[in-house]
Amino acid sequence: IPTATSFRTFTVTNLDARRKQLKEAGHRVSFTHLIAHAIARAATEQMPVMALHFAEIDGKPHVIDDGAVHLGIAVDVEKKGGGRTLMVPVIRDAGRLTFPQFLDAFNDLIARARENKLTADDLQGANVSLTNPGGIGTVASVPRLMNGQGTIVATGSIGYPPGMANVDPARLNELGVDKVMTMTSTYDHRVIQGAECGSFLRRIGQRL
């Protein structure tokens, strides 16, 4: 697939504060939950072009519009015999779910992925995907885009800029230094243009 990648770095101060409020209210909500929902909503309501994908039908190129964002969530799964594999279960029409509905669907798929209970249908039909290498400290990455998808979004690690990690947090507040996260969107350049992808990342940042 002829791809290109856009990068955007966000401050996550507000996101972090909202997540803490949710956790204090008894909700088990991760950064990935919030980011995934923001991606699905942005692609559904503002940038549906990001879910378009390419197909060759009878030898002719076509742009396919599914009319919904089917969001694939990359899950690192430990295999029974040792080793690891990557599975990508799909949340159907993710951008039209309320956040509680989305949370339930997300958690159900992740639990079944780790219990090896996913069906073939659970793993098919993603047109937008999210992967989170930031969970192991990766700052930014350019993941591989699979056939049938318009874009794959990757989130980097959340933290203070390099060189700031050991500074007293109170001092960081005085200096106005925020935690940041870099997000990339690798997209099919036959279907999606750079300005559209840039706008998509901006919309996600606004939601977060």
CSV table of C-alpha atoms in Angstrom, one decimal:
chain,number,residue,atom,x,y,z
A,1,ILE,CA,0.0,0.0,0.0
A,2,PRO,CA,1.4,3.4,-0.9
A,3,THR,CA,1.4,5.1,2.5
A,4,ALA,CA,2.4,8.4,4.1
A,5,THR,CA,2.5,9.3,7.8
A,6,SER,CA,1.6,12.4,9.7
A,7,PHE,CA,2.9,13.2,13.3
A,8,ARG,CA,1.4,15.4,15.9
A,9,THR,CA,2.5,16.0,19.5
A,10,PHE,CA,-0.2,16.8,22.1
A,11,THR,CA,-0.1,18.1,25.6
A,12,VAL,CA,-2.0,15.7,27.8
A,13,THR,CA,-2.5,17.8,31.0
A,14,ASN,CA,-6.3,18.1,30.5
A,15,LEU,CA,-6.6,14.4,29.4
A,16,ASP,CA,-4.7,13.3,32.5
A,17,ALA,CA,-6.8,15.4,34.8
A,18,ARG,CA,-10.1,14.1,33.3
A,19,ARG,CA,-8.9,10.5,33.6
A,20,LYS,CA,-8.0,11.1,37.3
A,21,GLN,CA,-11.5,12.5,37.9
A,22,LEU,CA,-13.1,9.4,36.3
A,23,LYS,CA,-10.9,7.1,38.3
A,24,GLU,CA,-11.7,8.9,41.6
A,25,ALA,CA,-15.4,8.5,40.7
A,26,GLY,CA,-14.9,4.7,40.5
A,27,HIS,CA,-14.5,4.2,36.7
A,28,ARG,CA,-11.7,2.0,35.4
A,29,VAL,CA,-10.7,4.2,32.4
A,30,SER,CA,-7.3,4.1,30.7
A,31,PHE,CA,-5.7,6.6,28.4
A,32,THR,CA,-6.2,4.1,25.5
A,33,HIS,CA,-10.0,4.0,26.2
A,34,LEU,CA,-10.2,7.8,25.9
A,35,ILE,CA,-7.9,8.0,22.9
A,36,ALA,CA,-9.7,5.2,21.0
A,37,HIS,CA,-13.1,6.8,21.5
A,38,ALA,CA,-11.8,10.2,20.4
A,39,ILE,CA,-10.4,8.6,17.2
A,40,ALA,CA,-13.7,6.9,16.5
A,41,ARG,CA,-15.8,10.0,17.1
A,42,ALA,CA,-13.5,12.3,15.1
A,43,ALA,CA,-13.5,9.9,12.1
A,44,THR,CA,-17.2,9.5,12.3
A,45,GLU,CA,-18.4,13.0,12.9
A,46,GLN,CA,-15.7,15.2,11.3
A,47,MET,CA,-13.3,13.3,9.1
A,48,PRO,CA,-15.1,10.3,7.6
A,49,VAL,CA,-12.5,10.3,4.8
A,50,MET,CA,-10.1,8.5,7.3
A,51,ALA,CA,-12.3,5.4,7.2
A,52,LEU,CA,-12.4,5.2,3.4
A,53,HIS,CA,-10.3,2.4,1.8
A,54,PHE,CA,-9.1,1.2,-1.5
A,55,ALA,CA,-10.1,-1.9,-3.4
A,56,GLU,CA,-9.6,-3.2,-6.9
A,57,ILE,CA,-12.8,-4.6,-8.4
A,58,ASP,CA,-12.8,-6.3,-11.8
A,59,GLY,CA,-9.4,-4.8,-12.4
A,60,LYS,CA,-10.6,-1.2,-11.7
A,61,PRO,CA,-9.7,0.9,-8.6
A,62,HIS,CA,-12.5,1.8,-6.2
A,63,VAL,CA,-12.9,3.8,-3.1
A,64,ILE,CA,-15.0,1.9,-0.5
A,65,ASP,CA,-17.1,3.8,2.0
A,66,ASP,CA,-18.5,1.5,4.7
A,67,GLY,CA,-20.6,4.4,6.2
A,68,ALA,CA,-19.2,3.7,9.6
A,69,VAL,CA,-15.9,3.6,11.6
A,70,HIS,CA,-15.1,-0.1,12.4
A,71,LEU,CA,-12.2,0.4,14.8
A,72,GLY,CA,-9.5,-2.3,15.2
A,73,ILE,CA,-7.7,-2.4,18.5
A,74,ALA,CA,-4.2,-4.0,18.4
A,75,VAL,CA,-3.8,-6.3,21.4
A,76,ASP,CA,-0.5,-8.0,22.4
A,77,VAL,CA,-1.4,-11.6,23.4
A,78,GLU,CA,0.7,-14.2,25.0
A,79,LYS,CA,0.4,-17.6,23.2
A,80,LYS,CA,-0.2,-20.8,25.1
A,81,GLY,CA,3.1,-22.3,24.0
A,82,GLY,CA,5.1,-19.2,24.8
A,83,GLY,CA,5.8,-16.2,22.6
A,84,ARG,CA,3.5,-13.4,21.7
A,85,THR,CA,1.2,-12.5,18.8
A,86,LEU,CA,-0.7,-9.4,17.8
A,87,MET,CA,-4.5,-9.6,17.4
A,88,VAL,CA,-6.8,-6.8,16.2
A,89,PRO,CA,-10.4,-7.3,17.3
A,90,VAL,CA,-12.9,-4.8,15.8
A,91,ILE,CA,-15.4,-2.5,17.5
A,92,ARG,CA,-18.3,-2.0,15.0
A,93,ASP,CA,-19.6,1.5,14.2
A,94,ALA,CA,-17.4,2.7,17.1
A,95,GLY,CA,-18.0,6.4,16.6
A,96,ARG,CA,-21.7,6.2,17.2
A,97,LEU,CA,-21.4,4.4,20.6
A,98,THR,CA,-21.8,6.4,23.8
A,99,PHE,CA,-18.6,6.3,25.9
A,100,PRO,CA,-20.1,3.7,28.3
A,101,GLN,CA,-21.2,1.5,25.4
A,102,PHE,CA,-17.7,1.9,23.8
A,103,LEU,CA,-16.0,1.1,27.1
A,104,ASP,CA,-18.0,-2.1,27.4
A,105,ALA,CA,-17.4,-3.2,23.8
A,106,PHE,CA,-13.6,-2.4,24.1
A,107,ASN,CA,-13.2,-4.3,27.4
A,108,ASP,CA,-15.2,-7.3,26.1
A,109,LEU,CA,-13.0,-7.7,23.0
A,110,ILE,CA,-9.7,-7.2,25.0
A,111,ALA,CA,-10.8,-9.8,27.6
A,112,ARG,CA,-11.8,-12.3,24.9
A,113,ALA,CA,-8.6,-11.7,23.0
A,114,ARG,CA,-6.5,-12.6,26.1
A,115,GLU,CA,-8.7,-15.6,26.8
A,116,ASN,CA,-8.4,-16.8,23.2
A,117,LYS,CA,-12.2,-16.6,22.7
A,118,LEU,CA,-12.4,-14.3,19.7
A,119,THR,CA,-14.3,-15.5,16.7
A,120,ALA,CA,-13.3,-14.9,13.0
A,121,ASP,CA,-16.0,-12.2,12.8
A,122,ASP,CA,-14.4,-10.3,15.7
A,123,LEU,CA,-11.2,-9.9,13.7
A,124,GLN,CA,-12.6,-8.8,10.3
A,125,GLY,CA,-13.7,-5.5,8.8
A,126,ALA,CA,-11.5,-2.9,10.5
A,127,ASN,CA,-11.2,0.3,8.4
A,128,VAL,CA,-9.4,2.3,11.1
A,129,SER,CA,-7.0,0.8,13.6
A,130,LEU,CA,-5.2,1.9,16.8
A,131,THR,CA,-2.0,0.5,18.2
A,132,ASN,CA,-0.3,1.7,21.4
A,133,PRO,CA,3.4,1.0,21.4
A,134,GLY,CA,3.7,3.9,23.9
A,135,GLY,CA,2.8,1.4,26.6
A,136,ILE,CA,6.3,0.0,26.4
A,137,GLY,CA,8.0,3.4,26.2
A,138,THR,CA,8.1,3.9,22.4
A,139,VAL,CA,7.9,7.6,21.7
A,140,ALA,CA,6.5,7.4,18.1
A,141,SER,CA,6.2,4.7,15.4
A,142,VAL,CA,5.0,4.1,11.9
A,143,PRO,CA,3.0,0.9,11.9
A,144,ARG,CA,2.1,-1.1,8.8
A,145,LEU,CA,-1.2,-0.4,7.2
A,146,MET,CA,-3.2,-3.4,6.3
A,147,ASN,CA,-5.5,-3.9,3.2
A,148,GLY,CA,-9.1,-2.7,3.8
A,149,GLN,CA,-8.1,0.1,6.1
A,150,GLY,CA,-7.8,3.9,5.5
A,151,THR,CA,-5.5,4.6,8.4
A,152,ILE,CA,-3.7,3.2,11.4
A,153,VAL,CA,-3.1,5.4,14.4
A,154,ALA,CA,-0.2,4.8,16.8
A,155,THR,CA,0.2,6.5,20.2
A,156,GLY,CA,3.5,7.1,21.8
A,157,SER,CA,4.5,7.1,25.5
A,158,ILE,CA,3.1,9.8,27.7
A,159,GLY,CA,5.7,11.8,29.7
A,160,TYR,CA,7.6,15.0,30.2
A,161,PRO,CA,9.9,16.1,27.4
A,162,PRO,CA,13.4,14.6,27.4
A,163,GLY,CA,15.6,16.0,30.1
A,164,MET,CA,12.6,17.0,32.3
A,165,ALA,CA,11.8,13.7,33.9
A,166,ASN,CA,13.9,14.3,37.0
A,167,VAL,CA,12.8,17.9,37.6
A,168,ASP,CA,10.7,18.6,40.7
A,169,PRO,CA,7.0,18.5,39.5
A,170,ALA,CA,6.3,21.7,41.4
A,171,ARG,CA,9.1,23.4,39.5
A,172,LEU,CA,7.7,22.0,36.2
A,173,ASN,CA,4.3,23.6,37.0
A,174,GLU,CA,6.0,26.9,37.6
A,175,LEU,CA,7.8,26.6,34.2
A,176,GLY,CA,4.6,25.6,32.4
A,177,VAL,CA,6.0,22.2,31.3
A,178,ASP,CA,3.3,19.7,30.3
A,179,LYS,CA,3.4,16.0,29.8
A,180,VAL,CA,3.2,15.2,26.1
A,181,MET,CA,2.3,12.4,23.7
A,182,THR,CA,3.1,11.9,20.1
A,183,MET,CA,0.5,10.4,17.8
A,184,THR,CA,1.0,9.2,14.2
A,185,SER,CA,-1.5,8.4,11.5
A,186,THR,CA,-0.2,6.2,8.7
A,187,TYR,CA,-2.7,6.4,5.8
A,188,ASP,CA,-3.4,5.1,2.3
A,189,HIS,CA,-2.3,7.9,0.0
A,190,ARG,CA,-4.4,6.7,-2.8
A,191,VAL,CA,-7.5,7.6,-0.8
A,192,ILE,CA,-6.4,10.1,1.8
A,193,GLN,CA,-4.3,13.3,1.5
A,194,GLY,CA,-1.9,14.8,3.9
A,195,ALA,CA,-4.0,17.8,4.7
A,196,GLU,CA,-6.9,15.5,5.6
A,197,CYS,CA,-4.8,13.4,7.9
A,198,GLY,CA,-3.3,16.5,9.5
A,199,SER,CA,-6.8,17.8,10.2
A,200,PHE,CA,-7.8,14.4,11.6
A,201,LEU,CA,-5.0,14.5,14.1
A,202,ARG,CA,-5.9,18.1,15.0
A,203,ARG,CA,-9.5,17.1,15.6
A,204,ILE,CA,-8.4,14.2,17.9
A,205,GLY,CA,-6.3,16.5,19.9
A,206,GLN,CA,-9.1,18.9,20.3
A,207,ARG,CA,-11.4,16.2,21.6
A,208,LEU,CA,-8.7,14.9,24.0
